[in-house]
XYZ file of C-alpha atoms in Angstrom:
387
model
C 0.695 22.370 2.307
C -1.128 24.206 5.104
C 0.444 27.314 6.704
C -3.218 28.101 6.162
C -3.010 26.581 2.705
C -0.201 29.029 2.037
C -2.712 31.836 2.372
C -4.844 30.016 -0.200
C -2.020 30.596 -2.685
C -2.794 34.332 -2.787
C 0.754 35.343 -3.620
C 2.207 37.746 -6.119
C 3.388 35.709 -9.093
C 1.335 32.632 -8.189
C 0.077 30.263 -10.813
C -3.105 29.271 -10.375
C -6.036 26.359 21.780
C -7.225 27.360 24.956
C -3.492 27.541 25.596
C -1.959 24.173 26.320
C -0.176 23.685 29.578
C 3.573 23.424 29.352
C 4.519 20.098 27.784
C 7.073 18.399 29.986
C 10.155 17.431 28.026
C 8.847 18.879 24.769
C 11.811 21.091 23.795
C 14.247 18.854 21.940
C 17.876 19.064 22.999
C 20.095 20.204 20.139
C 22.125 17.495 18.426
C 21.728 14.955 21.235
C 19.994 12.299 19.123
C 23.066 10.285 18.218
C 22.065 10.711 14.558
C 24.045 12.946 12.225
C 23.077 14.484 8.882
C 25.950 15.641 6.656
C 24.992 18.040 3.872
C 25.561 16.693 0.344
C 24.099 19.484 -1.732
C 20.965 21.047 -3.175
C 19.365 21.508 -6.574
C 16.447 23.654 -7.697
C 13.973 23.165 -10.531
C 13.031 26.189 -12.651
C 10.035 28.085 -11.349
C 6.766 27.148 -13.106
C 8.585 24.706 -15.389
C 6.401 22.603 -17.665
C 6.814 18.850 -17.878
C 4.719 16.429 -19.918
C 1.850 18.896 -20.107
C 1.870 19.861 -16.421
C 3.152 22.793 -14.405
C 5.641 21.489 -11.849
C 5.032 22.860 -8.368
C 3.542 22.203 -4.979
C 5.897 19.269 -4.339
C 4.841 18.211 -0.858
C 6.392 14.783 -0.243
C 8.983 12.415 -1.649
C 9.631 8.682 -1.356
C 12.253 6.297 -2.767
C 11.983 2.784 -4.177
C 15.220 0.969 -3.360
C 14.554 -1.786 -5.921
C 14.045 0.461 -8.945
C 16.043 3.515 -7.873
C 12.987 5.665 -8.574
C 11.841 8.649 -6.504
C 8.125 9.455 -6.381
C 7.208 13.085 -5.640
C 3.635 14.204 -4.949
C 2.168 17.558 -5.982
C -0.497 19.177 -3.822
C -2.198 20.690 -6.874
C -5.900 20.185 -6.199
C -6.651 19.660 -9.911
C -6.320 23.401 -10.469
C -3.376 23.702 -12.886
C -3.800 20.074 -13.934
C -5.148 16.791 -12.568
C -4.065 15.839 -9.031
C -0.818 13.975 -9.728
C 2.644 12.764 -8.805
C 6.012 12.681 -10.554
C 8.820 10.185 -10.883
C 12.417 11.376 -10.682
C 16.063 10.345 -10.719
C 18.657 11.963 -8.462
C 22.378 11.692 -9.146
C 24.142 11.230 -5.810
C 27.449 9.954 -7.141
C 30.602 11.098 -5.397
C 28.707 11.778 -2.153
C 27.154 14.902 -3.643
C 23.785 15.801 -5.136
C 24.769 16.376 -8.770
C 21.396 16.622 -10.506
C 17.634 16.090 -10.332
C 15.730 14.839 -13.375
C 11.984 14.330 -13.657
C 11.243 11.145 -15.595
C 7.441 10.930 -15.684
C 4.111 12.030 -14.271
C 0.822 10.255 -13.561
C -2.559 11.508 -12.358
C -4.156 9.980 -9.305
C -7.220 8.053 -10.429
C -10.601 7.597 -8.779
C -12.049 4.100 -8.294
C -13.846 4.417 -11.662
C -10.560 5.205 -13.429
C -11.235 8.916 -13.988
C -9.085 11.837 -12.875
C -10.182 14.191 -10.090
C -12.049 17.405 -10.986
C -11.365 20.606 -9.020
C -13.236 21.384 -5.804
C -16.579 23.095 -6.432
C -19.038 24.279 -3.814
C -21.654 24.593 -6.558
C -21.568 20.854 -7.284
C -20.398 19.743 -3.794
C -17.252 18.314 -5.401
C -14.164 17.857 -3.223
C -10.817 17.377 -4.921
C -8.072 15.658 -2.962
C -5.392 17.758 -1.298
C -2.431 15.408 -1.901
C 0.253 15.706 0.762
C 2.025 12.426 1.583
C 3.434 9.579 -0.527
C 5.283 6.364 0.365
C 6.543 3.254 -1.460
C 5.587 -0.168 -0.100
C 8.978 -1.932 0.274
C 7.355 -5.304 -0.346
C 5.848 -4.782 -3.811
C 6.712 -1.236 -4.902
C 3.114 0.014 -4.809
C 2.191 3.403 -3.331
C 0.296 4.853 -0.404
C -0.761 8.504 -0.500
C -2.658 10.906 1.710
C -5.117 13.722 1.145
C -5.942 16.424 3.688
C -9.602 16.479 2.648
C -11.697 19.611 2.877
C -13.631 21.598 5.471
C -15.613 24.597 4.236
C -18.139 25.727 6.857
C -19.907 28.935 5.754
C -22.026 30.876 8.209
C -24.999 30.996 5.863
C -25.090 27.706 4.008
C -24.357 23.984 4.049
C -20.896 22.759 4.898
C -18.704 21.153 2.253
C -16.808 18.337 3.965
C -14.343 15.826 2.611
C -12.613 13.354 4.877
C -8.848 13.068 4.780
C -7.732 9.720 3.448
C -4.945 7.200 3.083
C -5.227 5.439 -0.266
C -3.305 2.670 -1.975
C -2.381 2.957 -5.646
C -0.255 1.402 -8.346
C 2.832 3.175 -9.653
C 0.693 4.598 -12.478
C -1.868 6.102 -10.079
C -4.608 3.477 -10.395
C -6.804 3.216 -7.291
C -6.060 0.103 -5.197
C -7.978 0.696 -1.961
C -8.454 3.006 1.000
C -7.572 2.566 4.678
C -10.136 3.147 7.448
C -9.562 6.154 9.690
C -9.964 6.398 13.458
C -13.312 8.152 14.062
C -11.611 11.233 15.531
C -9.976 11.961 12.139
C -13.209 12.348 10.170
C -14.240 15.854 9.122
C -17.016 17.535 11.078
C -18.894 20.791 10.615
C -18.622 21.280 14.377
C -15.297 22.019 16.073
C -14.450 18.364 16.527
C -11.989 16.517 14.361
C -9.417 17.936 11.954
C -8.926 21.586 11.175
C -8.969 22.690 7.549
C -5.634 22.022 5.820
C -4.080 20.567 8.997
C -4.754 16.863 8.627
C -2.850 13.895 7.149
C 0.397 15.454 6.005
C 2.933 12.619 6.124
C 2.959 8.871 5.459
C 5.645 6.190 5.598
C 5.996 2.406 5.626
C 8.099 0.690 8.256
C 11.136 -0.974 6.622
C 9.529 -4.429 6.768
C 6.429 -3.129 4.980
C 4.088 -4.391 7.711
C 2.982 -0.989 9.008
C 1.784 2.256 7.437
C 2.375 5.255 9.705
C 0.770 8.665 9.201
C 1.187 12.029 10.888
C -1.383 14.776 11.391
C 0.079 18.182 10.661
C -1.512 19.979 13.632
C -3.901 19.296 16.543
C -7.475 18.187 16.173
C -9.963 20.828 17.366
C -10.507 18.929 20.615
C -6.762 18.459 21.189
C -6.118 22.161 21.798
C -4.888 25.218 19.976
C -2.221 25.300 17.283
C 1.348 26.110 18.336
C 2.125 29.767 18.998
C 5.406 31.516 19.830
C 4.530 30.929 23.501
C 3.542 27.248 23.529
C 3.688 24.025 21.582
C 0.840 21.599 20.949
C -0.008 17.935 20.573
C -0.817 16.298 17.258
C -1.211 12.591 16.401
C 0.783 9.806 14.753
C -1.257 6.745 13.733
C 0.016 3.241 12.981
C -1.975 1.048 10.563
C -1.635 -2.601 9.599
C -0.442 -2.468 5.977
C -2.274 -5.673 5.037
C -5.711 -5.006 6.556
C -5.471 -1.218 6.722
C -6.875 -1.185 10.244
C -5.535 1.355 12.770
C -3.416 -0.453 15.365
C -2.218 2.349 17.648
C -1.911 6.105 17.906
C 0.467 8.423 19.747
C 0.664 12.078 20.752
C 3.430 14.012 19.063
C 4.626 17.223 20.795
C 5.000 20.082 18.336
C 7.483 22.858 19.027
C 6.289 26.440 19.565
C 6.277 28.648 16.497
C 9.831 29.798 15.894
C 9.246 33.561 15.784
C 6.759 36.249 16.731
C 3.984 36.732 14.183
C 2.259 39.891 12.957
C -0.988 40.847 14.680
C -3.869 38.770 13.376
C -1.578 36.225 11.727
C -2.520 32.537 11.735
C 0.966 31.209 10.993
C 1.856 28.110 12.948
C 4.182 25.130 13.138
C 3.353 21.560 12.132
C 4.558 18.143 11.030
C 5.022 18.106 7.271
C 6.407 14.574 6.761
C 8.057 11.576 8.380
C 10.121 8.577 7.313
C 10.617 5.336 9.248
C 14.093 4.234 10.326
C 12.737 1.134 12.073
C 9.632 -0.249 13.735
C 9.400 2.566 16.330
C 11.981 5.147 15.176
C 11.362 7.916 12.656
C 12.809 11.086 11.260
C 10.079 13.719 11.549
C 10.132 17.001 9.649
C 8.580 20.031 11.340
C 8.103 23.162 9.289
C 6.976 26.693 10.143
C 6.775 30.043 8.422
C 6.208 33.709 8.863
C 4.330 33.728 5.605
C 4.184 37.478 5.128
C 7.997 37.589 5.206
C 8.530 34.410 3.135
C 10.564 33.311 6.141
C 10.615 29.524 6.444
C 12.143 27.242 9.039
C 12.467 23.463 9.060
C 13.826 21.084 11.662
C 14.374 17.321 11.594
C 13.817 15.294 14.769
C 14.549 11.712 15.726
C 11.327 10.326 17.203
C 10.811 7.140 19.223
C 7.317 5.749 19.833
C 8.485 3.283 22.473
C 6.932 3.960 25.876
C 4.456 6.583 24.634
C 0.758 6.365 25.585
C -1.431 4.635 23.016
C -4.250 7.161 22.465
C -6.156 5.267 19.769
C -9.858 5.826 20.420
C -9.260 8.745 22.772
C -11.342 11.762 21.770
C -9.157 14.428 23.386
C -5.483 14.509 24.298
C -6.001 17.344 26.783
C -9.040 16.068 28.711
C -8.107 16.480 32.379
C -10.699 13.888 33.461
C -8.634 10.987 32.048
C -5.059 9.942 32.699
C -2.365 12.239 31.294
C -0.828 11.464 27.930
C 2.849 10.584 27.635
C 3.922 11.849 24.175
C 6.536 10.242 21.972
C 10.170 11.081 22.636
C 11.911 13.445 20.220
C 15.409 14.876 19.885
C 16.662 17.450 17.436
C 18.861 16.124 14.639
C 19.298 19.310 12.631
C 17.877 22.760 12.100
C 18.166 23.543 8.386
C 18.888 27.177 9.208
C 22.182 26.018 10.766
C 23.397 23.884 7.820
C 26.623 25.326 6.337
C 26.431 25.589 2.567
C 22.638 25.451 2.293
C 21.742 28.571 0.331
C 18.224 29.044 1.688
C 15.441 27.325 3.586
C 12.173 27.357 1.703
C 8.882 25.575 2.402
C 10.463 22.144 2.992
C 7.649 19.589 3.191
C 8.980 16.148 2.211
C 11.597 13.729 3.554
C 12.681 10.238 2.520
C 15.550 7.794 2.831
C 17.458 7.524 -0.432
C 20.015 4.962 -1.628
C 22.989 3.566 0.206
C 26.044 5.770 -0.430
C 29.505 4.386 -1.280
C 30.634 4.752 2.347
C 27.651 2.708 3.570
C 25.527 5.573 4.882
C 21.970 6.166 3.646
C 21.035 9.321 1.797
C 18.243 11.494 3.202
C 16.463 13.649 0.612
C 14.154 16.617 1.234
C 11.873 18.481 -1.163
C 10.192 21.890 -0.882
C 6.711 23.027 -1.926
C 6.929 26.310 -3.848
C 3.156 26.911 -3.549
C 3.244 27.695 -7.301
C 4.684 31.071 -6.273
C 7.337 33.072 -8.110
C 9.091 34.116 -4.900
C 9.563 30.526 -3.719
C 11.556 27.589 -5.095
C 11.241 23.874 -5.759
C 14.288 22.683 -3.886
C 15.819 19.216 -3.413
C 18.285 18.899 -0.531
C 20.389 15.809 0.224
C 22.201 14.617 3.347
C 24.122 11.531 4.429
C 22.640 9.812 7.492
C 25.242 8.719 10.020
């Protein structure tokens, strides 16, 4: 979720860097990627709808199983309105248009002992997951999912820390393992490692199923400040071996500056909210930003190529001037959702996936928005054809 955990969900109607130097080549040229997204339509779910005993909301990522035709959609509910969970869904994309969205089931994420996750509690030092990313393994249909962890560092007491994670699970949520993290991604009470609510936001498998790729939403503490209207920032994309789970490589991803001026004292920023693999080194990456006080959201989709970028796995800081400069991944703008004719609004779009093959041979691309369980926001599914 982030955008400072959507102001900790304090919304009417809610249900419960030292500045970086200019990044050479960071601004992505408009529509020069050679990839085209043609709008197919949008559908919204009713606000605060109930489904199989849960309140539907906080939908932060989406993934598609080609073999079964099933979409899996993760909720970032931290066991507050119900157990941490995900949903299954069917989307009707007949006639090259998004006709309907239907939820078909829901499952809680389970701990290794088979129990559901309790809510976070400082009193009992309990940390609930903050579910953000979900991906289907194309080889066997199982799932990978990410949690942003927790970082509560009070000035007058012990810190409550929970590492982000990448876990494997069955399609009913049963625990099936956890991947090791690079040491720089572990939570720390000092200003080293991930910031609160700015950690593992997106996850995808490469099409051959051999790699799991994750994206950090925003910079680590030691990698510099968050993006501002004046400058961008560097965050990290990590590639894991899907069989062993071991990290294989890591790359710097250049975030765009925040898209508009922010009110005084605001902590709004811009970050990666999801990614989906097109090939071994090529991805569609979704960046999302907001001026939260105005409910003003912006989302852009970039084509990203890892080829030729500096492998920074094991490097503590991306901005340390004492070591060789980092060459970030290449990115080009595919579309800015604010410029899409026919799209009624841009909300807090957080998830992206490749959908089925369309009758004309193109692949569908499907987005989902996180309504933050807020009455003034929407749960929105948006579909495009990838050409």
